């Protein structure tokens, strides 16, 4: 939703174009856009939102290739640590790092922790591995978490979790401006994807897409959506019907999938079913722009039913609101059944004269 309503919002399927005309008479120059997203985790025991069986803790105390706390370079750090408390240890570790190593914000490769310490330069992943190694050297279960920090986008991130008796797994952020761990719901800010594995690539979340965690892999509905829209455009009815049903199952609150599936059903002559889907789209439409796109779907539905007057009324409403262009309406194959009617031609002439 917007603090200043846009002149035009056009849903492209995998992204949305929004336009404003900022004239001299517009007193407000700041435009605020609020977005919402769906992130779900299907394997609860792999997330820090959930507890862990004490029997699994031993694996987070082991010396491994990525956490070689027996190496002399790391033992030199461990020997300087005096505390056995997880919080105090973090403060000591970070002070040692600041005094002994320089930080590379975006390293081009990961050559191993010991090699990085010898060079005197660490990136954010080296740092997470070093902190985890030092915790394990002190007998405190610890692990590196690869995941995403949720802000305007899903930003790739890396942090450390330590197991504290009575608290379970506690997140420890390593960098400037960390997430406030005193927040009532810190989990809302980070999505854990994998533990003690290689880092994952950066992604972006877009409107009408979901990202799910399954078997420690992050996957997106974007390829499915892209394929569904292409099959819809090509009038591949069975394929588009199946794909939009999959998308609705993944994101049942996204209005536009119901519009696409509704028109797909109308193209197949299933008008009662199509009407129910379009009504559901209207129920889910929140903004004027979303309602406008749904009115356009109703126009297509009416045209496919040969209800000329109703279709033209919806098109008139859509053109007044400006969410769909006159050129798109003139070329829409779903409107061919009414394209030569007097009502449709009169509507087109009306808006051509306005233009």
XYZ file of C-alpha atoms in Angstrom:
355
model
C 0.000 0.000 0.000
C 1.110 3.561 -0.614
C 1.104 6.802 1.355
C 0.372 8.552 -1.946
C -1.679 6.523 -4.405
C 0.149 5.988 -7.699
C -1.195 7.172 -11.011
C -0.782 3.677 -12.383
C 0.112 0.230 -11.042
C 0.669 -2.566 -13.551
C 1.113 -6.151 -12.405
C 3.615 -7.859 -14.700
C 3.336 -11.197 -12.960
C 6.894 -11.463 -11.652
C 7.132 -7.758 -10.833
C 4.940 -4.676 -10.525
C 5.399 -1.342 -12.279
C 4.157 1.669 -10.323
C 4.135 5.258 -11.606
C 3.582 8.631 -10.003
C 3.436 12.082 -11.584
C 5.147 14.446 -9.149
C 4.116 17.904 -10.287
C 4.916 21.228 -8.640
C 1.506 21.295 -7.002
C 2.144 18.081 -5.093
C 3.167 19.199 -1.578
C 4.517 15.821 -0.396
C 7.777 14.527 -1.873
C 8.160 11.377 0.195
C 6.380 8.245 -0.991
C 6.161 5.316 1.412
C 5.566 1.825 0.033
C 4.643 -1.011 2.397
C 4.947 -4.587 1.174
C 4.165 -7.972 2.675
C 5.688 -11.364 2.028
C 5.260 -15.005 2.957
C 8.174 -16.993 4.315
C 7.561 -20.497 5.641
C 9.698 -23.265 7.096
C 8.566 -26.858 6.573
C 11.239 -28.492 8.734
C 10.806 -27.096 12.215
C 13.729 -28.834 13.925
C 16.144 -27.103 11.543
C 15.104 -23.615 12.668
C 16.219 -21.697 15.754
C 12.531 -21.055 16.356
C 12.366 -24.595 17.746
C 14.144 -26.579 20.430
C 16.670 -29.335 19.899
C 17.209 -32.707 21.522
C 20.162 -32.629 23.915
C 21.495 -35.750 22.202
C 22.206 -33.670 19.097
C 24.404 -31.181 20.911
C 27.593 -33.255 20.644
C 27.786 -32.659 16.914
C 28.116 -28.922 17.604
C 31.159 -29.470 19.835
C 33.252 -31.350 17.272
C 36.469 -30.139 15.699
C 35.915 -30.162 11.936
C 37.617 -28.822 8.818
C 35.619 -25.599 9.033
C 36.114 -25.342 12.811
C 39.736 -26.417 13.434
C 40.016 -25.174 16.998
C 43.030 -27.427 17.579
C 45.104 -25.396 15.115
C 47.728 -23.233 16.829
C 46.436 -20.076 15.094
C 43.034 -20.555 16.746
C 44.439 -21.837 20.037
C 46.343 -18.545 20.303
C 42.957 -16.781 20.389
C 41.399 -19.346 22.744
C 44.248 -18.998 25.283
C 43.439 -15.291 25.646
C 39.770 -15.894 26.499
C 39.063 -15.766 30.222
C 35.276 -16.062 30.472
C 33.135 -19.181 30.227
C 29.879 -17.259 29.790
C 28.459 -17.141 26.252
C 27.708 -13.407 26.293
C 31.014 -12.345 27.830
C 32.902 -14.653 25.502
C 31.359 -12.947 22.486
C 32.575 -9.565 23.719
C 36.091 -10.929 24.287
C 36.182 -12.632 20.884
C 35.127 -9.535 19.007
C 37.717 -7.439 20.849
C 40.444 -9.921 19.874
C 39.303 -9.913 16.261
C 39.301 -6.118 16.102
C 42.818 -5.987 17.559
C 44.298 -8.829 15.502
C 42.528 -9.056 12.149
C 41.181 -6.787 9.428
C 37.728 -7.346 7.961
C 36.948 -7.814 4.257
C 33.314 -6.957 3.631
C 32.938 -8.958 0.422
C 35.675 -11.526 -0.099
C 35.879 -13.111 -3.545
C 36.743 -16.571 -2.251
C 36.798 -18.625 0.903
C 40.226 -20.206 1.317
C 39.690 -21.695 4.752
C 39.762 -20.214 8.249
C 43.403 -20.933 9.182
C 44.663 -19.520 5.880
C 42.579 -16.368 6.405
C 43.966 -15.874 9.917
C 47.521 -16.246 8.603
C 46.775 -13.532 6.016
C 45.325 -11.368 8.775
C 42.128 -10.757 6.794
C 38.718 -12.365 7.359
C 35.352 -12.020 5.685
C 32.005 -12.396 7.442
C 31.987 -16.185 6.930
C 35.543 -16.594 8.274
C 34.516 -14.541 11.282
C 31.466 -16.727 11.959
C 33.662 -19.841 11.689
C 36.259 -18.384 14.047
C 33.676 -17.462 16.684
C 32.068 -20.912 16.387
C 35.461 -22.610 16.702
C 36.304 -20.619 19.837
C 32.970 -21.411 21.463
C 33.525 -25.118 20.787
C 37.058 -24.882 22.175
C 35.449 -23.592 25.392
C 33.012 -26.512 25.488
C 29.960 -24.502 24.391
C 27.907 -25.965 21.490
C 27.930 -23.528 18.561
C 27.110 -23.510 14.864
C 27.249 -21.240 11.837
C 23.855 -20.349 10.394
C 23.414 -19.511 6.733
C 20.176 -17.708 5.999
C 18.526 -14.437 5.140
C 17.784 -11.269 6.994
C 14.328 -9.964 6.204
C 14.125 -6.252 5.445
C 12.934 -4.706 2.183
C 14.398 -7.763 0.486
C 15.664 -11.133 1.655
C 19.314 -10.219 2.206
C 21.872 -12.994 2.475
C 23.268 -13.168 5.988
C 25.354 -15.311 8.282
C 25.385 -15.490 12.069
C 26.305 -17.783 14.964
C 24.038 -19.689 17.342
C 25.240 -20.944 20.740
C 23.391 -23.353 23.014
C 22.769 -21.902 26.475
C 21.273 -24.024 29.240
C 17.769 -22.872 30.065
C 17.525 -20.748 26.902
C 18.228 -23.157 24.065
C 19.844 -21.839 20.878
C 20.657 -18.131 21.100
C 21.571 -16.050 18.067
C 24.797 -14.062 18.132
C 25.233 -11.403 15.459
C 28.764 -10.447 14.548
C 28.519 -7.079 12.860
C 27.731 -3.410 13.307
C 24.006 -2.592 13.719
C 22.984 -6.107 14.787
C 19.389 -7.155 15.161
C 18.226 -6.280 18.663
C 18.159 -9.600 20.516
C 15.918 -8.041 23.150
C 13.193 -7.766 20.512
C 10.062 -9.692 21.400
C 10.240 -11.586 18.104
C 13.834 -11.576 16.804
C 13.047 -14.638 14.670
C 10.954 -12.440 12.397
C 14.133 -10.764 11.204
C 16.078 -13.836 10.154
C 15.310 -17.016 8.273
C 17.680 -19.897 9.024
C 18.303 -22.117 6.001
C 21.290 -24.341 6.731
C 23.795 -25.036 9.487
C 27.551 -25.532 9.156
C 27.352 -25.682 5.364
C 28.481 -23.475 2.508
C 26.927 -20.061 2.097
C 23.920 -19.609 -0.154
C 23.305 -17.199 -2.978
C 21.444 -13.924 -2.721
C 17.785 -13.760 -3.679
C 15.049 -11.167 -3.813
C 11.410 -11.539 -2.877
C 8.848 -10.097 -5.266
C 5.129 -9.566 -5.032
C 3.072 -12.723 -5.365
C 5.976 -15.094 -4.695
C 6.781 -17.356 -1.783
C 10.055 -18.826 -0.582
C 10.035 -22.084 1.361
C 12.707 -23.997 3.193
C 12.735 -27.701 2.409
C 15.579 -30.136 3.148
C 17.823 -27.153 3.927
C 17.307 -25.698 0.440
C 15.531 -22.457 -0.273
C 13.243 -22.613 -3.272
C 10.950 -20.085 -4.897
C 7.620 -20.183 -6.698
C 9.001 -17.744 -9.282
C 9.805 -20.382 -11.980
C 6.325 -21.858 -11.564
C 4.737 -18.424 -11.871
C 6.755 -17.585 -14.956
C 5.725 -20.864 -16.613
C 2.077 -20.383 -15.583
C 1.920 -16.887 -17.080
C 3.521 -18.070 -20.308
C 1.055 -20.948 -20.665
C -1.814 -18.556 -19.846
C -0.627 -16.162 -22.548
C -0.437 -19.036 -25.065
C -3.906 -20.353 -24.117
C -2.472 -23.687 -22.971
C -5.544 -24.336 -20.846
C -4.737 -27.605 -19.103
C -1.182 -26.563 -18.265
C -2.060 -23.076 -17.011
C -4.981 -24.494 -15.006
C -2.670 -26.942 -13.242
C 0.092 -24.405 -12.560
C -2.199 -21.718 -11.144
C -3.777 -24.294 -8.847
C -0.280 -25.095 -7.566
C 0.425 -21.391 -7.010
C -2.860 -20.868 -5.151
C -1.980 -23.785 -2.893
C 1.379 -22.137 -2.162
C 0.067 -18.575 -1.699
C -3.689 -18.697 -1.089
C -3.865 -15.014 -0.170
C -2.615 -13.613 -3.499
C -5.650 -12.300 -5.389
C -4.271 -12.338 -8.935
C -3.761 -16.105 -9.128
C -7.532 -16.494 -8.678
C -8.070 -14.034 -11.544
C -5.807 -16.025 -13.869
C -7.310 -19.364 -12.885
C -10.828 -17.935 -13.168
C -10.260 -16.766 -16.740
C -8.576 -20.097 -17.577
C -11.739 -21.868 -16.390
C -13.936 -19.426 -18.336
C -11.925 -20.171 -21.475
C -12.852 -23.819 -20.913
C -16.538 -22.949 -20.550
C -16.618 -23.638 -16.783
C -18.371 -20.357 -16.028
C -19.868 -21.204 -12.621
C -16.487 -22.317 -11.317
C -14.797 -19.294 -12.909
C -17.239 -16.896 -11.246
C -16.465 -18.339 -7.814
C -12.733 -17.869 -8.392
C -13.167 -14.251 -9.521
C -15.340 -13.514 -6.501
C -12.562 -14.912 -4.302
C -10.084 -12.631 -6.096
C -12.334 -9.651 -5.342
C -12.523 -10.657 -1.668
C -8.707 -10.770 -1.505
C -8.216 -7.497 -3.422
C -7.261 -4.817 -0.915
C -6.180 -1.740 -2.860
C -8.027 0.133 -5.605
C -5.422 -1.092 -8.082
C -5.974 -4.730 -7.143
C -9.736 -4.301 -7.430
C -9.239 -2.655 -10.816
C -7.338 -5.675 -12.170
C -10.072 -7.930 -10.844
C -12.724 -5.810 -12.615
C -10.733 -6.414 -15.791
C -10.878 -10.162 -15.147
C -14.655 -9.833 -14.746
C -14.745 -8.006 -18.109
C -12.912 -10.909 -19.770
C -15.207 -13.395 -18.060
C -18.316 -11.529 -19.276
C -16.975 -11.278 -22.819
C -16.262 -15.012 -22.906
C -19.900 -15.543 -21.843
C -21.030 -13.180 -24.633
C -22.500 -10.775 -22.055
C -21.545 -7.674 -24.018
C -23.207 -4.990 -21.934
C -21.744 -6.253 -18.653
C -18.270 -6.657 -20.167
C -18.321 -3.092 -21.543
C -19.440 -1.721 -18.174
C -16.458 -3.383 -16.488
C -14.092 -2.126 -19.198
C -15.415 1.408 -18.772
C -14.670 1.168 -15.048
C -11.173 -0.184 -15.705
C -10.341 2.579 -18.185
C -11.555 5.249 -15.757
C -9.273 3.846 -13.049
C -6.370 3.548 -15.501
C -4.968 0.173 -14.485
C -5.146 -1.268 -18.027
C -4.326 0.613 -21.223
C -6.705 1.112 -24.114
C -4.222 -0.599 -26.457
C -4.134 -3.727 -24.316
C -7.935 -3.892 -24.301
C -8.073 -3.549 -28.086
C -5.619 -6.453 -28.523
C -6.959 -8.774 -25.814
C -7.988 -12.097 -27.460
C -10.485 -12.816 -24.660
C -12.478 -9.776 -25.803
C -12.769 -10.888 -29.435
C -16.329 -12.132 -28.875
C -17.499 -8.543 -28.314
C -14.883 -6.678 -30.357
C -17.261 -5.860 -33.233
C -20.311 -4.999 -31.157
C -21.694 -1.483 -31.175
C -21.229 -1.121 -27.409
C -17.550 -2.069 -27.508
C -16.739 0.136 -30.512
C -18.521 3.083 -28.884
C -16.444 2.592 -25.713
C -13.187 2.455 -27.670
C -14.057 5.629 -29.604
C -14.957 7.412 -26.367
C -11.512 6.809 -24.865
C -9.646 7.412 -28.098
C -11.293 10.853 -28.227
C -10.209 11.456 -24.602
C -6.621 10.502 -25.456
